[in-house]
């Protein structure tokens, strides 16, 4: 864990002033300023300034954040379903912007195919014949977030629940393989081949 | 739990709640890293053991803090219906509806209506000679009438429930458009006080596990909840009255955990819990003392 020092722009290293990005702490987001070799002279300073004439030079380094075990969710899947496309799309955008604001990385943001739900009623005089009352389309949008800390999760959930639109179902969970496979279409030929293969083996 | 751990590991103040990154940093064992004691520390917030591996000598070094650690549950009943629109929202909604109506294009149904009107006029002028040559089974006007009848049959429920009329504070179905918080009249010491359900932490428990256990004991097993996370949302510290104070027992530090109600009712056990109420943040003033209210209001607000 690299120790971040302070932002560019400050004339003097001071323990009272902390870098806005990292607040001078050891467990950090991705960028740290590290003292590199070499010294540069402060703008407009004369050699008579002495110690303050030359200042250490800093470079930005990409740091992999290190979190204590159990305090972070590496991937978090948020899925929202509604019959109203407008509200789902706007909610997805809201969540995406919120993640951007809170510096949570968004891995993926995708839509699952719309499911058409046909509501059928039995015709009054018959027991079997139905007529279609209405066709509803269920829209689903999914957002995958990366490295959400366990302190951000309750706040995120609170904001999401408070601003959840009417008629929208929200699900927040850790992604499994099933969530990945839902996105793919069934390959009938492949399945048939696998079946024949397993039959041959028997 | 060593006192330095509790003091540094969770630094709360109202403005810090707005920046999750800061809280993350403060929780992430900052205090532990800075204190660098050779003993193995166990974070009471998330239950993680940090520091060098356990050794017999170190475990005996654990100091006893004079503060009892307690965790409380802030139970929310999320709104069941849409909140009431404010004046601006209502006017804007009406304006938008009018705008959409005026800028929209006629739908198939409306076009059919217009065509049929024209046809009927023509038929009347000719004088009823043809008998429904290409007449559809159902005219568009008839479809509209059927739809209107069906709409009449549907009666939406009232926004104000029975509990609103009676002002029954112990009912969950009170103010449906607003989030409600649970307050409980609990016996702390010898007095019964209105608080959020709280209880002290036992050995080997994380604070969240304490919160879940307290909810079961105070509110019964029928209540179904979802805890929002492992991290607390608020903090309150109080000292016991002078008669109860001692060297090892100065007071209590309460950490609040947020949980959402997903179903079920509260079963009021007489064990410490006499009454309960579901209240809005404005109504909380009537129940809670000022200092407690000041620590609770930052997280018990309607966003």
CSV table of C-alpha atoms in Angstrom, one decimal:
chain,number,residue,atom,x,y,z
A,1,UNK,CA,0.0,0.0,0.0
A,2,UNK,CA,1.6,3.2,-1.2
A,3,UNK,CA,1.4,6.2,0.9
A,4,UNK,CA,-0.2,9.1,-1.0
A,5,UNK,CA,1.2,12.5,-0.2
A,6,UNK,CA,-0.6,15.5,-1.5
A,7,UNK,CA,-2.0,17.1,-4.5
A,8,UNK,CA,0.0,19.1,-7.0
A,9,UNK,CA,-0.5,22.8,-6.5
A,10,UNK,CA,0.5,23.0,-2.9
A,11,UNK,CA,3.7,24.9,-2.2
A,12,UNK,CA,4.5,23.0,1.0
A,13,UNK,CA,3.9,19.6,2.2
A,14,UNK,CA,1.7,20.0,5.2
A,15,UNK,CA,0.1,17.4,7.3
A,16,UNK,CA,-3.0,19.6,7.7
A,17,UNK,CA,-3.7,19.6,4.0
A,18,UNK,CA,-4.8,16.3,2.5
A,19,UNK,CA,-5.2,15.3,-1.1
A,20,UNK,CA,-8.8,15.5,-2.2
A,21,UNK,CA,-8.6,12.1,-3.9
A,22,UNK,CA,-7.1,10.0,-1.2
A,23,UNK,CA,-7.4,12.0,2.0
A,24,UNK,CA,-3.9,10.9,3.0
A,25,UNK,CA,-5.0,7.5,4.1
A,26,UNK,CA,-3.5,4.1,3.4
A,27,UNK,CA,-6.4,2.2,2.1
A,28,UNK,CA,-7.1,4.1,-1.1
A,29,UNK,CA,-8.9,4.5,-4.4
A,30,UNK,CA,-6.9,4.0,-7.5
A,31,UNK,CA,-4.5,7.0,-7.9
A,32,UNK,CA,-1.7,7.8,-5.6
A,33,UNK,CA,1.0,10.5,-5.9
A,34,UNK,CA,4.4,9.0,-5.3
A,35,UNK,CA,7.6,10.9,-4.8
A,36,UNK,CA,9.8,10.2,-7.8
A,37,UNK,CA,13.4,11.1,-8.1
A,38,UNK,CA,14.6,14.5,-9.1
A,39,UNK,CA,13.7,17.9,-7.8
A,40,UNK,CA,12.2,20.8,-9.6
A,41,UNK,CA,12.3,24.4,-8.6
A,42,UNK,CA,9.2,26.2,-7.5
A,43,UNK,CA,7.8,28.7,-9.9
A,44,UNK,CA,9.3,32.1,-9.4
A,45,UNK,CA,11.6,31.1,-6.6
A,46,UNK,CA,15.1,32.4,-6.4
A,47,UNK,CA,18.0,30.4,-5.1
A,48,UNK,CA,18.1,32.6,-2.0
A,49,UNK,CA,14.9,30.9,-0.9
A,50,UNK,CA,17.0,28.1,0.3
A,51,UNK,CA,15.2,24.9,1.2
A,52,UNK,CA,12.0,26.1,-0.4
A,53,UNK,CA,13.7,26.6,-3.8
A,54,UNK,CA,13.7,23.0,-4.7
A,55,UNK,CA,10.7,20.8,-4.2
A,56,UNK,CA,10.2,17.1,-4.5
A,57,UNK,CA,8.6,15.9,-7.7
A,58,UNK,CA,5.6,13.7,-7.8
A,59,UNK,CA,4.2,11.3,-10.3
A,60,UNK,CA,0.7,9.7,-10.5
A,61,UNK,CA,0.8,6.0,-10.0
A,62,UNK,CA,-2.1,3.5,-10.6
A,63,UNK,CA,-2.6,1.6,-7.4
A,64,UNK,CA,-4.7,-1.5,-7.0
A,65,UNK,CA,-6.9,-0.8,-4.0
A,66,UNK,CA,-6.5,-3.2,-1.2
A,67,UNK,CA,-9.5,-3.9,1.0
A,68,UNK,CA,-9.6,-5.9,4.2
A,69,UNK,CA,-11.1,-9.3,3.7
A,70,UNK,CA,-14.9,-9.3,3.8
A,71,UNK,CA,-15.5,-5.5,3.5
A,72,UNK,CA,-15.9,-5.5,-0.2
A,73,UNK,CA,-18.2,-6.9,-2.8
A,74,UNK,CA,-16.1,-7.5,-6.0
A,75,UNK,CA,-19.1,-7.6,-8.2
A,76,UNK,CA,-22.6,-6.5,-7.5
A,77,UNK,CA,-25.5,-7.1,-9.8
A,78,UNK,CA,-28.5,-4.8,-9.8
A,79,UNK,CA,-31.5,-5.8,-11.9
A,80,UNK,CA,-34.6,-3.8,-12.4
A,81,UNK,CA,-37.8,-5.0,-14.0
A,82,UNK,CA,-40.9,-3.1,-15.0
A,83,UNK,CA,-43.7,-3.0,-17.5
A,84,UNK,CA,-43.0,0.6,-18.2
A,85,UNK,CA,-39.9,1.0,-20.4
A,86,UNK,CA,-39.5,4.7,-19.7
A,87,UNK,CA,-39.2,4.2,-15.9
A,88,UNK,CA,-36.8,1.3,-16.2
A,89,UNK,CA,-34.5,3.2,-18.6
A,90,UNK,CA,-34.5,6.3,-16.5
A,91,UNK,CA,-33.9,4.3,-13.3
A,92,UNK,CA,-30.9,2.6,-15.0
A,93,UNK,CA,-29.5,6.0,-16.0
A,94,UNK,CA,-30.1,7.2,-12.4
A,95,UNK,CA,-28.2,4.3,-10.9
A,96,UNK,CA,-25.3,4.6,-13.5
A,97,UNK,CA,-24.9,8.3,-12.7
A,98,UNK,CA,-25.0,7.6,-9.0
A,99,UNK,CA,-22.3,5.0,-9.3
A,100,UNK,CA,-20.2,7.5,-11.3
A,101,UNK,CA,-20.7,10.1,-8.6
A,102,UNK,CA,-19.7,7.8,-5.9
A,103,UNK,CA,-16.7,6.5,-7.9
A,104,UNK,CA,-18.0,3.0,-8.2
A,105,UNK,CA,-16.9,1.3,-11.4
A,106,UNK,CA,-19.6,0.1,-13.6
A,107,UNK,CA,-18.5,-3.1,-15.3
A,108,UNK,CA,-21.5,-3.7,-17.5
A,109,UNK,CA,-24.9,-2.1,-18.2
A,110,UNK,CA,-27.2,-4.2,-20.4
A,111,UNK,CA,-30.8,-5.0,-21.2
A,112,UNK,CA,-32.2,-8.5,-21.2
A,113,UNK,CA,-34.7,-9.3,-24.0
A,114,UNK,CA,-38.2,-8.0,-23.4
A,115,UNK,CA,-40.6,-10.7,-22.3
A,116,UNK,CA,-44.1,-10.5,-23.8
A,117,UNK,CA,-46.8,-11.6,-21.4
A,118,UNK,CA,-50.2,-12.3,-22.8
A,119,UNK,CA,-53.1,-12.0,-20.4
A,120,UNK,CA,-55.9,-14.3,-21.5
A,121,UNK,CA,-59.4,-14.6,-20.3
A,122,UNK,CA,-61.8,-17.5,-20.8
A,123,UNK,CA,-64.6,-16.6,-23.1
A,124,UNK,CA,-67.8,-16.3,-21.2
A,125,UNK,CA,-69.6,-19.2,-22.9
A,126,UNK,CA,-66.8,-21.7,-23.2
A,127,UNK,CA,-64.4,-23.6,-20.9
A,128,UNK,CA,-61.5,-23.9,-23.2
A,129,UNK,CA,-61.5,-21.0,-25.6
A,130,UNK,CA,-59.6,-17.9,-24.5
A,131,UNK,CA,-59.4,-14.4,-25.8
A,132,UNK,CA,-56.5,-12.1,-25.3
A,133,UNK,CA,-57.3,-9.3,-22.8
A,134,UNK,CA,-53.9,-7.5,-23.1
A,135,UNK,CA,-50.3,-8.0,-24.0
A,136,UNK,CA,-47.8,-6.7,-21.4
A,137,UNK,CA,-44.1,-6.4,-22.1
A,138,UNK,CA,-41.7,-6.9,-19.2
A,139,UNK,CA,-38.5,-4.9,-19.6
A,140,UNK,CA,-35.4,-5.8,-17.7
A,141,UNK,CA,-32.2,-3.8,-17.2
A,142,UNK,CA,-29.1,-5.0,-15.4
A,143,UNK,CA,-26.1,-3.1,-14.1
A,144,UNK,CA,-22.9,-4.7,-12.8
A,145,UNK,CA,-20.9,-2.7,-10.3
A,146,UNK,CA,-17.3,-3.4,-9.3
A,147,UNK,CA,-15.7,-3.2,-5.9
A,148,UNK,CA,-18.5,-1.8,-3.8
A,149,UNK,CA,-17.4,-1.5,-0.2
A,150,UNK,CA,-19.6,-2.8,2.6
A,151,UNK,CA,-20.1,0.7,3.8
A,152,UNK,CA,-21.4,1.9,0.5
A,153,UNK,CA,-23.9,-0.9,0.1
A,154,UNK,CA,-26.4,0.3,2.8
A,155,UNK,CA,-26.3,3.9,1.5
A,156,UNK,CA,-26.7,2.7,-2.1
A,157,UNK,CA,-29.6,0.5,-1.1
A,158,UNK,CA,-31.2,3.3,0.8
A,159,UNK,CA,-31.0,5.7,-2.2
A,160,UNK,CA,-32.3,3.1,-4.6
A,161,UNK,CA,-35.2,2.1,-2.5
A,162,UNK,CA,-36.2,5.7,-1.8
A,163,UNK,CA,-36.2,6.6,-5.5
A,164,UNK,CA,-37.6,3.4,-6.8
A,165,UNK,CA,-40.4,4.2,-9.3
A,166,UNK,CA,-43.9,2.8,-9.0
A,167,UNK,CA,-44.2,-0.7,-10.5
A,168,UNK,CA,-40.4,-1.4,-10.7
A,169,UNK,CA,-39.0,-4.5,-9.1
A,170,UNK,CA,-35.4,-4.1,-7.8
A,171,UNK,CA,-33.0,-7.0,-7.1
A,172,UNK,CA,-29.5,-6.5,-5.7
A,173,UNK,CA,-27.3,-9.6,-5.5
A,174,UNK,CA,-23.9,-11.1,-6.1
A,175,UNK,CA,-23.7,-12.4,-9.7
A,176,UNK,CA,-23.8,-16.1,-10.3
A,177,UNK,CA,-23.1,-18.1,-13.5
A,178,UNK,CA,-26.9,-18.3,-14.1
A,179,UNK,CA,-27.1,-14.6,-14.4
A,180,UNK,CA,-24.5,-14.8,-17.2
A,181,UNK,CA,-26.1,-17.7,-19.0
A,182,UNK,CA,-29.5,-15.9,-19.2
A,183,UNK,CA,-28.0,-13.5,-21.7
A,184,UNK,CA,-27.3,-16.2,-24.2
A,185,UNK,CA,-29.7,-17.9,-26.6
A,186,UNK,CA,-30.1,-21.6,-26.5
A,187,UNK,CA,-28.1,-23.3,-29.2
A,188,UNK,CA,-30.3,-26.2,-30.2
A,189,UNK,CA,-27.8,-27.9,-32.4
A,190,UNK,CA,-25.1,-27.9,-29.8
A,191,UNK,CA,-27.5,-29.3,-27.2
A,192,UNK,CA,-28.6,-32.1,-29.6
A,193,UNK,CA,-25.0,-32.9,-30.3
A,194,UNK,CA,-24.2,-33.0,-26.6
A,195,UNK,CA,-27.1,-35.3,-26.0
A,196,UNK,CA,-26.1,-37.7,-28.7
A,197,UNK,CA,-22.6,-37.7,-27.4
A,198,UNK,CA,-23.7,-38.5,-23.8
A,199,UNK,CA,-26.0,-41.3,-25.2
A,200,UNK,CA,-23.1,-42.8,-27.2
A,201,UNK,CA,-21.0,-42.8,-24.0
A,202,UNK,CA,-23.6,-44.8,-22.2
B,1,UNK,CA,-12.4,-4.7,22.9
B,2,UNK,CA,-9.7,-2.1,23.4
B,3,UNK,CA,-10.9,1.5,23.9
B,4,UNK,CA,-8.7,2.9,21.1
B,5,UNK,CA,-10.4,0.5,18.6
B,6,UNK,CA,-13.8,1.8,19.3
B,7,UNK,CA,-12.8,5.4,19.3
B,8,UNK,CA,-10.9,5.4,16.0
B,9,UNK,CA,-12.7,2.7,14.0
B,10,UNK,CA,-15.9,4.6,13.6
B,11,UNK,CA,-15.9,8.3,13.3
B,12,UNK,CA,-19.3,9.6,12.7
B,13,UNK,CA,-20.6,13.1,12.2
B,14,UNK,CA,-23.6,14.4,10.2
B,15,UNK,CA,-21.7,15.7,7.2
B,16,UNK,CA,-19.5,12.6,6.8
B,17,UNK,CA,-22.6,10.6,6.0
B,18,UNK,CA,-22.8,12.3,2.6
B,19,UNK,CA,-19.4,10.9,1.5
B,20,UNK,CA,-19.3,7.2,1.5
B,21,UNK,CA,-15.6,7.1,0.6
B,22,UNK,CA,-14.7,8.7,3.9
B,23,UNK,CA,-16.7,6.3,5.9
B,24,UNK,CA,-15.2,3.4,4.0
B,25,UNK,CA,-11.8,4.7,4.9
B,26,UNK,CA,-12.7,5.2,8.6
B,27,UNK,CA,-14.1,1.8,8.9
B,28,UNK,CA,-11.3,0.1,7.0
B,29,UNK,CA,-9.3,-0.5,10.1
B,30,UNK,CA,-7.6,2.8,9.9
B,31,UNK,CA,-7.5,3.0,13.7
B,32,UNK,CA,-6.0,-0.5,13.9
B,33,UNK,CA,-3.3,0.3,11.4
B,34,UNK,CA,-2.3,3.4,13.1
B,35,UNK,CA,-2.3,2.0,16.6
B,36,UNK,CA,-0.1,-1.0,15.5
B,37,UNK,CA,-0.5,-3.0,18.6
B,38,UNK,CA,1.0,-6.5,18.6
B,39,UNK,CA,-2.3,-8.0,19.8
B,40,UNK,CA,-4.8,-9.5,17.4
B,41,UNK,CA,-7.7,-7.1,17.1
B,42,UNK,CA,-11.2,-8.1,16.1
B,43,UNK,CA,-13.2,-5.5,14.4
B,44,UNK,CA,-16.6,-5.3,16.1
B,45,UNK,CA,-18.2,-3.8,13.0
B,46,UNK,CA,-17.5,-6.6,10.5
B,47,UNK,CA,-16.1,-9.3,12.7
B,48,UNK,CA,-12.8,-9.5,10.9
B,49,UNK,CA,-9.6,-10.4,12.7
B,50,UNK,CA,-6.7,-8.3,11.8
B,51,UNK,CA,-3.1,-8.2,13.0
B,52,UNK,CA,-0.7,-11.0,13.6
B,53,UNK,CA,-1.8,-14.5,14.3
B,54,UNK,CA,-3.3,-15.3,17.7
B,55,UNK,CA,-1.0,-16.2,20.5
B,56,UNK,CA,-1.8,-17.1,24.1
B,57,UNK,CA,0.1,-14.2,25.6
B,58,UNK,CA,-1.6,-11.6,23.4
B,59,UNK,CA,-5.2,-12.6,24.2
B,60,UNK,CA,-4.7,-11.8,27.8
B,61,UNK,CA,-3.7,-8.2,26.9
B,62,UNK,CA,-7.2,-7.2,25.8
B,63,UNK,CA,-8.3,-4.2,27.8
B,64,UNK,CA,-11.9,-4.0,29.1
B,65,UNK,CA,-13.5,-0.8,28.0
B,66,UNK,CA,-15.8,1.0,30.4
B,67,UNK,CA,-18.4,1.4,27.6
B,68,UNK,CA,-20.9,-1.3,26.8
B,69,UNK,CA,-21.3,-1.8,23.1
B,70,UNK,CA,-24.9,-2.0,21.9
B,71,UNK,CA,-26.5,-2.2,18.5
B,72,UNK,CA,-29.9,-0.8,17.6
B,73,UNK,CA,-32.1,-1.5,14.6
B,74,UNK,CA,-33.6,1.3,12.6
B,75,UNK,CA,-36.5,-0.6,10.9
B,76,UNK,CA,-38.1,1.1,7.9
B,77,UNK,CA,-41.4,0.4,6.4
B,78,UNK,CA,-41.0,1.6,2.9
B,79,UNK,CA,-43.9,3.5,1.3
B,80,UNK,CA,-46.5,1.2,-0.3
B,81,UNK,CA,-48.0,3.8,-2.7
B,82,UNK,CA,-46.7,6.7,-4.6
B,83,UNK,CA,-46.1,9.8,-2.4
B,84,UNK,CA,-48.5,12.7,-2.9
B,85,UNK,CA,-47.5,15.1,-5.6
B,86,UNK,CA,-46.6,18.6,-4.5
B,87,UNK,CA,-48.3,21.6,-6.1
B,88,UNK,CA,-45.6,22.1,-8.7
B,89,UNK,CA,-45.5,18.5,-9.6
B,90,UNK,CA,-49.3,18.4,-10.1
B,91,UNK,CA,-49.3,21.5,-12.3
B,92,UNK,CA,-46.3,20.2,-14.4
B,93,UNK,CA,-47.9,16.8,-14.8
B,94,UNK,CA,-51.1,18.5,-16.1
B,95,UNK,CA,-49.1,20.7,-18.4
B,96,UNK,CA,-47.1,17.7,-19.8
B,97,UNK,CA,-50.3,15.7,-20.4
B,98,UNK,CA,-51.8,18.6,-22.3
B,99,UNK,CA,-48.6,19.0,-24.3
B,100,UNK,CA,-48.4,15.3,-25.2
B,101,UNK,CA,-52.0,15.3,-26.2
B,102,UNK,CA,-51.6,18.2,-28.5
B,103,UNK,CA,-48.4,17.1,-30.1
B,104,UNK,CA,-49.4,13.4,-30.6
B,105,UNK,CA,-50.6,11.7,-33.7
B,106,UNK,CA,-54.0,10.0,-34.0
B,107,UNK,CA,-53.9,6.3,-33.1
B,108,UNK,CA,-55.5,3.4,-35.1
B,109,UNK,CA,-58.5,3.4,-32.8
B,110,UNK,CA,-59.1,7.1,-33.1
B,111,UNK,CA,-58.8,6.9,-36.9
B,112,UNK,CA,-61.3,4.1,-36.9
B,113,UNK,CA,-63.7,6.2,-34.8
B,114,UNK,CA,-63.5,9.1,-37.2
B,115,UNK,CA,-64.1,6.8,-40.3
B,116,UNK,CA,-67.1,5.2,-38.6
B,117,UNK,CA,-68.6,8.6,-37.8
B,118,UNK,CA,-68.4,9.6,-41.4
B,119,UNK,CA,-69.9,6.3,-42.6
B,120,UNK,CA,-72.8,6.6,-40.1
B,121,UNK,CA,-73.5,10.1,-41.3
B,122,UNK,CA,-73.5,8.9,-44.9
B,123,UNK,CA,-75.8,6.1,-44.1
B,124,UNK,CA,-78.3,8.3,-42.3
B,125,UNK,CA,-78.3,10.7,-45.2
B,126,UNK,CA,-79.0,7.9,-47.7
B,127,UNK,CA,-81.7,6.5,-45.3
B,128,UNK,CA,-81.0,3.0,-44.0
B,129,UNK,CA,-81.0,1.1,-47.3
B,130,UNK,CA,-77.9,-1.1,-46.9
B,131,UNK,CA,-77.7,-3.6,-44.1
B,132,UNK,CA,-74.1,-3.6,-42.7
B,133,UNK,CA,-72.3,-4.5,-45.9
B,134,UNK,CA,-68.8,-4.5,-44.5
B,135,UNK,CA,-69.8,-3.8,-40.9
B,136,UNK,CA,-67.2,-5.0,-38.4
B,137,UNK,CA,-68.5,-7.1,-35.5
B,138,UNK,CA,-67.6,-4.4,-33.1
B,139,UNK,CA,-67.6,-0.7,-33.8
B,140,UNK,CA,-64.9,1.4,-32.3
B,141,UNK,CA,-67.4,3.4,-30.4
B,142,UNK,CA,-68.8,0.2,-28.9
B,143,UNK,CA,-65.3,-0.8,-27.9
B,144,UNK,CA,-64.9,2.4,-26.1
B,145,UNK,CA,-68.2,1.9,-24.2
B,146,UNK,CA,-67.1,-1.5,-23.1
B,147,UNK,CA,-63.8,-0.2,-21.9
B,148,UNK,CA,-65.6,2.6,-20.0
B,149,UNK,CA,-67.9,0.1,-18.3
B,150,UNK,CA,-64.9,-2.0,-17.2
B,151,UNK,CA,-63.2,1.0,-15.8
B,152,UNK,CA,-66.3,1.9,-13.8
B,153,UNK,CA,-66.3,-1.6,-12.3
B,154,UNK,CA,-62.7,-1.2,-11.0
B,155,UNK,CA,-62.6,0.6,-7.7
B,156,UNK,CA,-59.1,1.6,-6.6
B,157,UNK,CA,-58.4,1.4,-2.9
B,158,UNK,CA,-58.4,4.6,-0.7
B,159,UNK,CA,-55.1,6.4,0.0
B,160,UNK,CA,-56.2,6.8,3.6
B,161,UNK,CA,-56.6,3.6,5.4
B,162,UNK,CA,-58.5,2.7,8.6
B,163,UNK,CA,-55.4,3.2,10.6
B,164,UNK,CA,-55.1,6.8,9.3
B,165,UNK,CA,-58.7,7.5,10.3
B,166,UNK,CA,-58.2,6.2,13.8
B,167,UNK,CA,-54.7,7.5,14.1
B,168,UNK,CA,-53.6,4.1,15.2
B,169,UNK,CA,-49.8,4.4,15.5
B,170,UNK,CA,-49.1,0.8,16.1
B,171,UNK,CA,-50.4,-0.2,12.6
B,172,UNK,CA,-48.0,-0.7,9.7
B,173,UNK,CA,-50.7,0.4,7.2
B,174,UNK,CA,-50.7,4.0,8.5
B,175,UNK,CA,-49.3,6.5,6.1
B,176,UNK,CA,-48.9,4.6,2.9
B,177,UNK,CA,-47.0,7.2,0.9
B,178,UNK,CA,-44.3,7.9,3.4
B,179,UNK,CA,-41.6,5.7,5.0
B,180,UNK,CA,-42.3,4.8,8.6
B,181,UNK,CA,-39.8,4.0,11.3
B,182,UNK,CA,-40.2,1.6,14.2
B,183,UNK,CA,-40.0,2.9,17.8
B,184,UNK,CA,-40.3,0.6,20.8
B,185,UNK,CA,-40.9,1.3,24.5
B,186,UNK,CA,-38.1,-0.7,26.0
B,187,UNK,CA,-37.0,-1.2,29.6
B,188,UNK,CA,-33.4,0.1,29.9
B,189,UNK,CA,-32.3,-0.2,33.5
B,190,UNK,CA,-35.4,0.5,35.5
B,191,UNK,CA,-37.2,3.0,33.3
B,192,UNK,CA,-39.2,2.2,30.1
B,193,UNK,CA,-38.0,4.6,27.4
B,194,UNK,CA,-39.1,5.1,23.8
B,195,UNK,CA,-36.1,4.0,21.6
B,196,UNK,CA,-35.3,2.1,18.5
B,197,UNK,CA,-35.0,-1.6,19.5
B,198,UNK,CA,-31.5,-1.9,21.1
B,199,UNK,CA,-29.5,-4.4,23.1
B,200,UNK,CA,-26.0,-5.1,24.2
B,201,UNK,CA,-23.4,-7.1,22.3
B,202,UNK,CA,-22.4,-10.5,23.6
B,203,UNK,CA,-19.0,-12.1,23.4
B,204,UNK,CA,-18.0,-13.4,20.0
B,205,UNK,CA,-20.8,-11.5,18.1
B,206,UNK,CA,-20.5,-9.0,15.4
B,207,UNK,CA,-22.6,-5.9,15.8
B,208,UNK,CA,-24.8,-6.8,12.9
B,209,UNK,CA,-25.5,-10.3,14.5
B,210,UNK,CA,-26.4,-8.5,17.7
B,211,UNK,CA,-28.8,-6.3,15.8
B,212,UNK,CA,-30.5,-9.3,14.2
B,213,UNK,CA,-30.8,-11.1,17.5
B,214,UNK,CA,-32.3,-8.0,19.1
B,215,UNK,CA,-34.9,-7.8,16.4
B,216,UNK,CA,-35.9,-11.4,17.0
B,217,UNK,CA,-36.2,-10.9,20.8
B,218,UNK,CA,-37.9,-7.5,20.7
B,219,UNK,CA,-40.3,-8.0,17.8
B,220,UNK,CA,-40.9,-11.7,17.6
B,221,UNK,CA,-40.1,-14.2,14.9
B,222,UNK,CA,-43.0,-13.3,12.5
B,223,UNK,CA,-41.2,-10.2,11.3
B,224,UNK,CA,-39.5,-10.6,8.0
B,225,UNK,CA,-36.7,-8.1,7.4
B,226,UNK,CA,-33.7,-7.3,5.1
B,227,UNK,CA,-30.7,-5.7,6.6
B,228,UNK,CA,-29.2,-3.2,4.3
B,229,UNK,CA,-25.6,-4.0,5.1
B,230,UNK,CA,-22.9,-4.8,7.6
B,231,UNK,CA,-22.0,-1.2,8.3
B,232,UNK,CA,-23.9,0.9,10.8
B,233,UNK,CA,-25.6,4.0,9.8
B,234,UNK,CA,-25.6,6.0,13.0
B,235,UNK,CA,-24.1,6.3,16.5
B,236,UNK,CA,-25.2,7.4,19.9
B,237,UNK,CA,-23.3,7.5,23.1
B,238,UNK,CA,-24.8,8.0,26.6
B,239,UNK,CA,-23.6,7.7,30.1
B,240,UNK,CA,-25.6,5.8,32.7
B,241,UNK,CA,-27.1,7.7,35.6
B,242,UNK,CA,-24.7,8.3,38.4
B,243,UNK,CA,-26.2,5.7,40.7
B,244,UNK,CA,-25.5,3.0,38.1
B,245,UNK,CA,-22.1,4.1,37.1
B,246,UNK,CA,-19.0,2.3,38.1
B,247,UNK,CA,-15.3,2.0,37.1
B,248,UNK,CA,-16.0,-0.6,34.5
B,249,UNK,CA,-19.4,0.6,33.5
B,250,UNK,CA,-19.6,4.2,32.5
B,251,UNK,CA,-22.2,4.1,29.8
B,252,UNK,CA,-23.1,2.6,26.4
B,253,UNK,CA,-22.3,3.2,22.8
B,254,UNK,CA,-25.1,2.4,20.4
B,255,UNK,CA,-24.5,1.7,16.8
B,256,UNK,CA,-27.6,1.8,14.6
B,257,UNK,CA,-28.2,-0.6,11.7
B,258,UNK,CA,-30.7,0.0,9.0
B,259,UNK,CA,-33.2,-2.7,8.0
B,260,UNK,CA,-36.2,-2.8,5.8
B,261,UNK,CA,-39.5,-4.5,6.6
B,262,UNK,CA,-40.5,-7.1,4.0
B,263,UNK,CA,-43.5,-8.5,5.7
B,264,UNK,CA,-45.1,-9.9,8.9
B,265,UNK,CA,-46.3,-8.2,12.1
B,266,UNK,CA,-44.7,-7.4,15.4
B,267,UNK,CA,-45.3,-9.7,18.3
B,268,UNK,CA,-45.0,-7.7,21.4
B,269,UNK,CA,-43.2,-9.8,24.0
B,270,UNK,CA,-43.5,-8.4,27.5
B,271,UNK,CA,-39.7,-9.1,27.9
B,272,UNK,CA,-38.6,-5.5,28.0
B,273,UNK,CA,-40.9,-4.3,25.2
B,274,UNK,CA,-44.2,-2.8,26.2
B,275,UNK,CA,-45.4,-0.9,23.2
B,276,UNK,CA,-44.4,-0.1,19.7
B,277,UNK,CA,-45.2,2.6,17.1
B,278,UNK,CA,-44.6,3.2,13.5
B,279,UNK,CA,-43.8,6.9,13.1
B,280,UNK,CA,-42.6,9.5,10.6
B,281,UNK,CA,-39.5,11.6,11.4
B,282,UNK,CA,-41.8,14.5,12.3
B,283,UNK,CA,-43.7,12.5,14.8
B,284,UNK,CA,-40.5,11.1,16.4
B,285,UNK,CA,-40.1,14.4,18.3
B,286,UNK,CA,-43.0,13.4,20.5
B,287,UNK,CA,-41.3,10.2,21.6
B,288,UNK,CA,-37.6,10.6,21.6
B,289,UNK,CA,-35.4,12.8,23.8
B,290,UNK,CA,-33.6,15.6,22.1
B,291,UNK,CA,-30.0,14.3,22.1
B,292,UNK,CA,-31.1,10.9,20.9
B,293,UNK,CA,-33.3,12.5,18.2
B,294,UNK,CA,-30.3,14.5,17.0
B,295,UNK,CA,-28.3,11.3,16.3
B,296,UNK,CA,-31.3,9.5,14.8
B,297,UNK,CA,-32.6,12.1,12.4
B,298,UNK,CA,-29.6,12.2,10.0
B,299,UNK,CA,-30.3,8.6,8.9
B,300,UNK,CA,-34.0,8.4,9.6
B,301,UNK,CA,-35.1,10.9,7.0
B,302,UNK,CA,-37.2,10.6,3.9
B,303,UNK,CA,-34.8,11.0,0.9
